């Protein structure tokens, strides 16, 4: 016998029962995006490697070690998207979206690819839903972005179990100021830092705040705070975002050590975490990226966005408040006798076209087996079609809930079931 082929490590099969949960979550996402007037964008699954190298940053975990990169027939280097902000910005620039409207509010959903060590809540193909608002530099756009994700959490019924952490990394002037203050603080302890942090001391010292190494973590507790280095414009922007969150009753905690792993952030950055998850507790991360459009060859246009991991969201939903599953079957047609094999598909075709959710047994099994299948699918009604029924142009329609059974003419079945809704 040929050997079975296993799926690739760190990827998932989403089977129909689970897919129902995904669909319920997606329905919530679409509804909220619509309320906030965000339009859906569907960029490609792969892009030129250069886009991520420049857009995400060479020194990030994603670009330095997590990307799936390959070359195609033309020998150009391509990469499966590890995130979608860079792709959305590329698309925004290439399609001149600023000509349609000076503020583009976009959302997306789809799989991302990162070569990480697989574990619960961390996969090599995982799904994100995300939003990007490109065009407005103002704090109300930051507040709306955060409110948008919060609204999804509220709609899912899990907002209360989630923490919003927020910080500001300011504009480039503030960051430069902070960078040297942080370097001055760390310099005397340089040899105590982890190897990665020693490297980052020069390339991206802010990320040392984010280090998981116990020594580094202890040390940065006493580091100067970036909030204290914000210039007046940056501080005012941040204050206004916080004020707006308060006005909307969106709870937050300020986290001085929050920096986020990507290079492109400016001003507001935020993360949502959940206690219902283990080590991988981040369900959403985002922030303002005022320089990215320009750095990718577009005009000098400010932007802000977030991305949320759908598998992690569903883990929280599952633990706290499972989504109502999609409705069960309306009608299961039980077919008895071989002479009815043409009539059955014809009836089902009509009923399905009329909007009923129907199924039948295509294995020609016994009445008992068909009844069992109708039960398994939680059918509200069964229709029994035998030779006698065919002769009279009826089915025996049985309401599973009341156990009532009566003959109903073929053409009256749809109405009989819809009347019962
Ligand atoms: P983490 O700290 O968990 O590594 P990250 O900072 O790399 O997250 P982002 O790049 O900000 O994550 O992606 C946004 C969200 O996507 C995360 O908050 C998380 O919910 C989800 N996510 C990221 N990487 C994975 C993964 N490998 N598997 C599943 N979900 C992921
Ligand atoms: Mg990561």
PDB file of N, CA and C in Angstrom, residues 329-397:
ATOM      1  N   UNK A 329     -30.000  21.251   9.704  1.00  0.00           N
ATOM      2  CA  UNK A 329     -30.677  20.919   8.443  1.00  0.00           C
ATOM      3  C   UNK A 329     -32.190  21.167   8.553  1.00  0.00           C
ATOM      4  N   UNK A 330     -32.804  21.710   7.484  1.00  0.00           N
ATOM      5  CA  UNK A 330     -34.268  21.864   7.470  1.00  0.00           C
ATOM      6  C   UNK A 330     -34.939  20.518   7.242  1.00  0.00           C
ATOM      7  N   UNK A 331     -34.408  19.795   6.278  1.00  0.00           N
ATOM      8  CA  UNK A 331     -35.158  18.634   5.796  1.00  0.00           C
ATOM      9  C   UNK A 331     -34.223  17.527   5.321  1.00  0.00           C
ATOM     10  N   UNK A 332     -34.521  16.304   5.752  1.00  0.00           N
ATOM     11  CA  UNK A 332     -33.780  15.144   5.252  1.00  0.00           C
ATOM     12  C   UNK A 332     -34.763  14.267   4.499  1.00  0.00           C
ATOM     13  N   UNK A 333     -34.452  13.978   3.256  1.00  0.00           N
ATOM     14  CA  UNK A 333     -35.355  13.164   2.436  1.00  0.00           C
ATOM     15  C   UNK A 333     -34.948  11.693   2.527  1.00  0.00           C
ATOM     16  N   UNK A 334     -35.872  10.894   3.016  1.00  0.00           N
ATOM     17  CA  UNK A 334     -35.639   9.453   3.125  1.00  0.00           C
ATOM     18  C   UNK A 334     -36.282   8.776   1.914  1.00  0.00           C
ATOM     19  N   UNK A 335     -35.490   8.064   1.177  1.00  0.00           N
ATOM     20  CA  UNK A 335     -35.981   7.458  -0.064  1.00  0.00           C
ATOM     21  C   UNK A 335     -36.031   5.944   0.098  1.00  0.00           C
ATOM     22  N   UNK A 336     -37.238   5.361  -0.157  1.00  0.00           N
ATOM     23  CA  UNK A 336     -37.397   3.918   0.015  1.00  0.00           C
ATOM     24  C   UNK A 336     -37.782   3.291  -1.313  1.00  0.00           C
ATOM     25  N   UNK A 337     -36.936   2.487  -1.866  1.00  0.00           N
ATOM     26  CA  UNK A 337     -37.291   1.804  -3.110  1.00  0.00           C
ATOM     27  C   UNK A 337     -36.580   2.394  -4.308  1.00  0.00           C
ATOM     28  N   UNK A 338     -36.191   1.513  -5.204  1.00  0.00           N
ATOM     29  CA  UNK A 338     -35.320   1.916  -6.304  1.00  0.00           C
ATOM     30  C   UNK A 338     -36.033   2.688  -7.410  1.00  0.00           C
ATOM     31  N   UNK A 339     -37.357   2.602  -7.462  1.00  0.00           N
ATOM     32  CA  UNK A 339     -38.088   3.291  -8.529  1.00  0.00           C
ATOM     33  C   UNK A 339     -38.105   4.801  -8.344  1.00  0.00           C
ATOM     34  N   UNK A 340     -37.659   5.263  -7.183  1.00  0.00           N
ATOM     35  CA  UNK A 340     -37.811   6.681  -6.850  1.00  0.00           C
ATOM     36  C   UNK A 340     -36.537   7.465  -7.094  1.00  0.00           C
ATOM     37  N   UNK A 341     -35.563   6.790  -7.654  1.00  0.00           N
ATOM     38  CA  UNK A 341     -34.237   7.398  -7.737  1.00  0.00           C
ATOM     39  C   UNK A 341     -34.187   8.633  -8.628  1.00  0.00           C
ATOM     40  N   UNK A 342     -35.101   8.802  -9.526  1.00  0.00           N
ATOM     41  CA  UNK A 342     -35.110  10.001 -10.357  1.00  0.00           C
ATOM     42  C   UNK A 342     -35.933  11.111  -9.712  1.00  0.00           C
ATOM     43  N   UNK A 343     -37.023  10.703  -9.064  1.00  0.00           N
ATOM     44  CA  UNK A 343     -37.890  11.698  -8.428  1.00  0.00           C
ATOM     45  C   UNK A 343     -37.166  12.397  -7.275  1.00  0.00           C
ATOM     46  N   UNK A 344     -36.399  11.629  -6.500  1.00  0.00           N
ATOM     47  CA  UNK A 344     -35.747  12.196  -5.314  1.00  0.00           C
ATOM     48  C   UNK A 344     -34.829  13.373  -5.667  1.00  0.00           C
ATOM     49  N   UNK A 345     -33.902  13.221  -6.601  1.00  0.00           N
ATOM     50  CA  UNK A 345     -33.055  14.374  -6.937  1.00  0.00           C
ATOM     51  C   UNK A 345     -33.842  15.569  -7.467  1.00  0.00           C
ATOM     52  N   UNK A 346     -34.918  15.265  -8.183  1.00  0.00           N
ATOM     53  CA  UNK A 346     -35.731  16.370  -8.730  1.00  0.00           C
ATOM     54  C   UNK A 346     -36.377  17.182  -7.597  1.00  0.00           C
ATOM     55  N   UNK A 347     -36.938  16.465  -6.609  1.00  0.00           N
ATOM     56  CA  UNK A 347     -37.562  17.154  -5.474  1.00  0.00           C
ATOM     57  C   UNK A 347     -36.531  17.960  -4.687  1.00  0.00           C
ATOM     58  N   UNK A 348     -35.400  17.313  -4.424  1.00  0.00           N
ATOM     59  CA  UNK A 348     -34.351  17.995  -3.651  1.00  0.00           C
ATOM     60  C   UNK A 348     -33.882  19.249  -4.371  1.00  0.00           C
ATOM     61  N   UNK A 349     -33.725  19.136  -5.682  1.00  0.00           N
ATOM     62  CA  UNK A 349     -33.271  20.269  -6.480  1.00  0.00           C
ATOM     63  C   UNK A 349     -34.243  21.434  -6.325  1.00  0.00           C
ATOM     64  N   UNK A 350     -35.555  21.134  -6.420  1.00  0.00           N
ATOM     65  CA  UNK A 350     -36.568  22.189  -6.272  1.00  0.00           C
ATOM     66  C   UNK A 350     -36.542  22.793  -4.871  1.00  0.00           C
ATOM     67  N   UNK A 351     -36.500  21.938  -3.863  1.00  0.00           N
ATOM     68  CA  UNK A 351     -36.537  22.433  -2.483  1.00  0.00           C
ATOM     69  C   UNK A 351     -35.307  23.271  -2.161  1.00  0.00           C
ATOM     70  N   UNK A 352     -34.166  22.789  -2.621  1.00  0.00           N
ATOM     71  CA  UNK A 352     -32.933  23.550  -2.354  1.00  0.00           C
ATOM     72  C   UNK A 352     -32.969  24.896  -3.064  1.00  0.00           C
ATOM     73  N   UNK A 353     -33.462  24.897  -4.299  1.00  0.00           N
ATOM     74  CA  UNK A 353     -33.562  26.167  -5.021  1.00  0.00           C
ATOM     75  C   UNK A 353     -34.515  27.127  -4.330  1.00  0.00           C
ATOM     76  N   UNK A 354     -35.488  26.557  -3.621  1.00  0.00           N
ATOM     77  CA  UNK A 354     -36.443  27.411  -2.899  1.00  0.00           C
ATOM     78  C   UNK A 354     -35.847  27.904  -1.580  1.00  0.00           C
ATOM     79  N   UNK A 355     -34.621  27.452  -1.252  1.00  0.00           N
ATOM     80  CA  UNK A 355     -33.934  27.983  -0.070  1.00  0.00           C
ATOM     81  C   UNK A 355     -33.898  27.057   1.127  1.00  0.00           C
ATOM     82  N   UNK A 356     -34.427  25.865   0.994  1.00  0.00           N
ATOM     83  CA  UNK A 356     -34.358  24.934   2.126  1.00  0.00           C
ATOM     84  C   UNK A 356     -32.987  24.273   2.180  1.00  0.00           C
ATOM     85  N   UNK A 357     -32.556  24.007   3.406  1.00  0.00           N
ATOM     86  CA  UNK A 357     -31.287  23.309   3.586  1.00  0.00           C
ATOM     87  C   UNK A 357     -31.629  21.824   3.689  1.00  0.00           C
ATOM     88  N   UNK A 358     -31.301  21.061   2.640  1.00  0.00           N
ATOM     89  CA  UNK A 358     -31.754  19.668   2.541  1.00  0.00           C
ATOM     90  C   UNK A 358     -30.603  18.703   2.345  1.00  0.00           C
ATOM     91  N   UNK A 359     -30.837  17.469   2.767  1.00  0.00           N
ATOM     92  CA  UNK A 359     -29.885  16.413   2.426  1.00  0.00           C
ATOM     93  C   UNK A 359     -30.644  15.106   2.245  1.00  0.00           C
ATOM     94  N   UNK A 360     -29.928  14.119   1.740  1.00  0.00           N
ATOM     95  CA  UNK A 360     -30.538  12.809   1.563  1.00  0.00           C
ATOM     96  C   UNK A 360     -29.437  11.762   1.692  1.00  0.00           C
ATOM     97  N   UNK A 361     -29.796  10.510   1.499  1.00  0.00           N
ATOM     98  CA  UNK A 361     -28.811   9.436   1.613  1.00  0.00           C
ATOM     99  C   UNK A 361     -28.481   8.934   0.220  1.00  0.00           C
ATOM    100  N   UNK A 362     -27.227   9.008  -0.156  1.00  0.00           N
ATOM    101  CA  UNK A 362     -26.879   8.583  -1.510  1.00  0.00           C
ATOM    102  C   UNK A 362     -26.307   7.166  -1.519  1.00  0.00           C
ATOM    103  N   UNK A 363     -26.426   6.491  -0.366  1.00  0.00           N
ATOM    104  CA  UNK A 363     -25.879   5.129  -0.296  1.00  0.00           C
ATOM    105  C   UNK A 363     -26.972   4.065  -0.423  1.00  0.00           C
ATOM    106  N   UNK A 364     -28.218   4.525  -0.585  1.00  0.00           N
ATOM    107  CA  UNK A 364     -29.352   3.605  -0.737  1.00  0.00           C
ATOM    108  C   UNK A 364     -29.476   2.662   0.456  1.00  0.00           C
ATOM    109  N   UNK A 365     -29.333   3.212   1.638  1.00  0.00           N
ATOM    110  CA  UNK A 365     -29.346   2.377   2.835  1.00  0.00           C
ATOM    111  C   UNK A 365     -30.773   2.129   3.329  1.00  0.00           C
ATOM    112  N   UNK A 366     -30.872   1.368   4.407  1.00  0.00           N
ATOM    113  CA  UNK A 366     -32.184   1.026   4.977  1.00  0.00           C
ATOM    114  C   UNK A 366     -32.834   2.260   5.591  1.00  0.00           C
ATOM    115  N   UNK A 367     -34.130   2.164   5.805  1.00  0.00           N
ATOM    116  CA  UNK A 367     -34.899   3.227   6.449  1.00  0.00           C
ATOM    117  C   UNK A 367     -34.260   3.625   7.777  1.00  0.00           C
ATOM    118  N   UNK A 368     -33.838   2.604   8.545  1.00  0.00           N
ATOM    119  CA  UNK A 368     -33.276   2.855   9.871  1.00  0.00           C
ATOM    120  C   UNK A 368     -31.974   3.661   9.764  1.00  0.00           C
ATOM    121  N   UNK A 369     -31.142   3.258   8.817  1.00  0.00           N
ATOM    122  CA  UNK A 369     -29.862   3.951   8.642  1.00  0.00           C
ATOM    123  C   UNK A 369     -30.079   5.393   8.184  1.00  0.00           C
ATOM    124  N   UNK A 370     -31.087   5.576   7.326  1.00  0.00           N
ATOM    125  CA  UNK A 370     -31.369   6.934   6.840  1.00  0.00           C
ATOM    126  C   UNK A 370     -31.909   7.798   7.976  1.00  0.00           C
ATOM    127  N   UNK A 371     -32.744   7.205   8.826  1.00  0.00           N
ATOM    128  CA  UNK A 371     -33.282   7.925   9.977  1.00  0.00           C
ATOM    129  C   UNK A 371     -32.147   8.360  10.906  1.00  0.00           C
ATOM    130  N   UNK A 372     -31.194   7.456  11.087  1.00  0.00           N
ATOM    131  CA  UNK A 372     -30.053   7.752  11.963  1.00  0.00           C
ATOM    132  C   UNK A 372     -29.256   8.940  11.411  1.00  0.00           C
ATOM    133  N   UNK A 373     -29.076   8.944  10.102  1.00  0.00           N
ATOM    134  CA  UNK A 373     -28.329  10.030   9.469  1.00  0.00           C
ATOM    135  C   UNK A 373     -29.081  11.358   9.626  1.00  0.00           C
ATOM    136  N   UNK A 374     -30.399  11.311   9.471  1.00  0.00           N
ATOM    137  CA  UNK A 374     -31.212  12.524   9.643  1.00  0.00           C
ATOM    138  C   UNK A 374     -31.049  13.069  11.062  1.00  0.00           C
ATOM    139  N   UNK A 375     -30.996  12.155  12.012  1.00  0.00           N
ATOM    140  CA  UNK A 375     -30.785  12.538  13.405  1.00  0.00           C
ATOM    141  C   UNK A 375     -29.419  13.154  13.634  1.00  0.00           C
ATOM    142  N   UNK A 376     -28.411  12.499  13.051  1.00  0.00           N
ATOM    143  CA  UNK A 376     -27.041  12.990  13.217  1.00  0.00           C
ATOM    144  C   UNK A 376     -26.920  14.419  12.703  1.00  0.00           C
ATOM    145  N   UNK A 377     -27.622  14.695  11.610  1.00  0.00           N
ATOM    146  CA  UNK A 377     -27.545  16.038  11.037  1.00  0.00           C
ATOM    147  C   UNK A 377     -28.543  16.992  11.680  1.00  0.00           C
ATOM    148  N   UNK A 378     -29.221  16.538  12.714  1.00  0.00           N
ATOM    149  CA  UNK A 378     -30.191  17.356  13.454  1.00  0.00           C
ATOM    150  C   UNK A 378     -31.236  17.977  12.531  1.00  0.00           C
ATOM    151  N   UNK A 379     -31.758  17.169  11.624  1.00  0.00           N
ATOM    152  CA  UNK A 379     -32.780  17.671  10.701  1.00  0.00           C
ATOM    153  C   UNK A 379     -34.033  18.060  11.476  1.00  0.00           C
ATOM    154  N   UNK A 380     -34.662  19.172  11.094  1.00  0.00           N
ATOM    155  CA  UNK A 380     -35.913  19.576  11.753  1.00  0.00           C
ATOM    156  C   UNK A 380     -37.072  18.728  11.243  1.00  0.00           C
ATOM    157  N   UNK A 381     -37.002  18.362   9.972  1.00  0.00           N
ATOM    158  CA  UNK A 381     -38.045  17.535   9.359  1.00  0.00           C
ATOM    159  C   UNK A 381     -37.410  16.373   8.597  1.00  0.00           C
ATOM    160  N   UNK A 382     -38.156  15.266   8.516  1.00  0.00           N
ATOM    161  CA  UNK A 382     -37.792  14.272   7.499  1.00  0.00           C
ATOM    162  C   UNK A 382     -38.985  14.132   6.564  1.00  0.00           C
ATOM    163  N   UNK A 383     -38.675  13.890   5.294  1.00  0.00           N
ATOM    164  CA  UNK A 383     -39.723  13.608   4.316  1.00  0.00           C
ATOM    165  C   UNK A 383     -39.477  12.189   3.834  1.00  0.00           C
ATOM    166  N   UNK A 384     -40.503  11.351   3.941  1.00  0.00           N
ATOM    167  CA  UNK A 384     -40.347   9.957   3.524  1.00  0.00           C
ATOM    168  C   UNK A 384     -41.035   9.766   2.177  1.00  0.00           C
ATOM    169  N   UNK A 385     -40.272   9.236   1.250  1.00  0.00           N
ATOM    170  CA  UNK A 385     -40.803   9.026  -0.099  1.00  0.00           C
ATOM    171  C   UNK A 385     -40.711   7.539  -0.440  1.00  0.00           C
ATOM    172  N   UNK A 386     -41.892   6.878  -0.533  1.00  0.00           N
ATOM    173  CA  UNK A 386     -41.962   5.478  -0.960  1.00  0.00           C
ATOM    174  C   UNK A 386     -42.780   5.389  -2.230  1.00  0.00           C
ATOM    175  N   UNK A 387     -42.990   4.164  -2.693  1.00  0.00           N
ATOM    176  CA  UNK A 387     -43.726   4.004  -3.953  1.00  0.00           C
ATOM    177  C   UNK A 387     -45.152   4.525  -3.858  1.00  0.00           C
ATOM    178  N   UNK A 388     -45.803   4.262  -2.728  1.00  0.00           N
ATOM    179  CA  UNK A 388     -47.170   4.730  -2.547  1.00  0.00           C
ATOM    180  C   UNK A 388     -47.246   6.259  -2.583  1.00  0.00           C
ATOM    181  N   UNK A 389     -46.288   6.893  -1.901  1.00  0.00           N
ATOM    182  CA  UNK A 389     -46.253   8.352  -1.870  1.00  0.00           C
ATOM    183  C   UNK A 389     -46.064   8.908  -3.280  1.00  0.00           C
ATOM    184  N   UNK A 390     -45.167   8.247  -4.007  1.00  0.00           N
ATOM    185  CA  UNK A 390     -44.895   8.720  -5.367  1.00  0.00           C
ATOM    186  C   UNK A 390     -46.179   8.696  -6.204  1.00  0.00           C
ATOM    187  N   UNK A 391     -46.940   7.616  -6.058  1.00  0.00           N
ATOM    188  CA  UNK A 391     -48.174   7.471  -6.820  1.00  0.00           C
ATOM    189  C   UNK A 391     -49.163   8.597  -6.483  1.00  0.00           C
ATOM    190  N   UNK A 392     -49.160   9.021  -5.214  1.00  0.00           N
ATOM    191  CA  UNK A 392     -50.108  10.057  -4.799  1.00  0.00           C
ATOM    192  C   UNK A 392     -49.552  11.482  -4.887  1.00  0.00           C
ATOM    193  N   UNK A 393     -48.252  11.578  -5.241  1.00  0.00           N
ATOM    194  CA  UNK A 393     -47.647  12.918  -5.335  1.00  0.00           C
ATOM    195  C   UNK A 393     -47.452  13.577  -3.987  1.00  0.00           C
ATOM    196  N   UNK A 394     -47.123  12.792  -2.968  1.00  0.00           N
ATOM    197  CA  UNK A 394     -46.905  13.354  -1.620  1.00  0.00           C
ATOM    198  C   UNK A 394     -45.636  12.770  -0.989  1.00  0.00           C
ATOM    199  N   UNK A 395     -45.207  13.396   0.105  1.00  0.00           N
ATOM    200  CA  UNK A 395     -44.219  12.762   0.995  1.00  0.00           C
ATOM    201  C   UNK A 395     -44.857  12.700   2.383  1.00  0.00           C
ATOM    202  N   UNK A 396     -44.409  11.764   3.184  1.00  0.00           N
ATOM    203  CA  UNK A 396     -44.813  11.775   4.598  1.00  0.00           C
ATOM    204  C   UNK A 396     -43.865  12.748   5.294  1.00  0.00           C
ATOM    205  N   UNK A 397     -44.397  13.860   5.760  1.00  0.00           N
ATOM    206  CA  UNK A 397     -43.547  14.876   6.377  1.00  0.00           C
ATOM    207  C   UNK A 397     -43.624  14.734   7.890  1.00  0.00           C
TER     208      UNK A 397
END
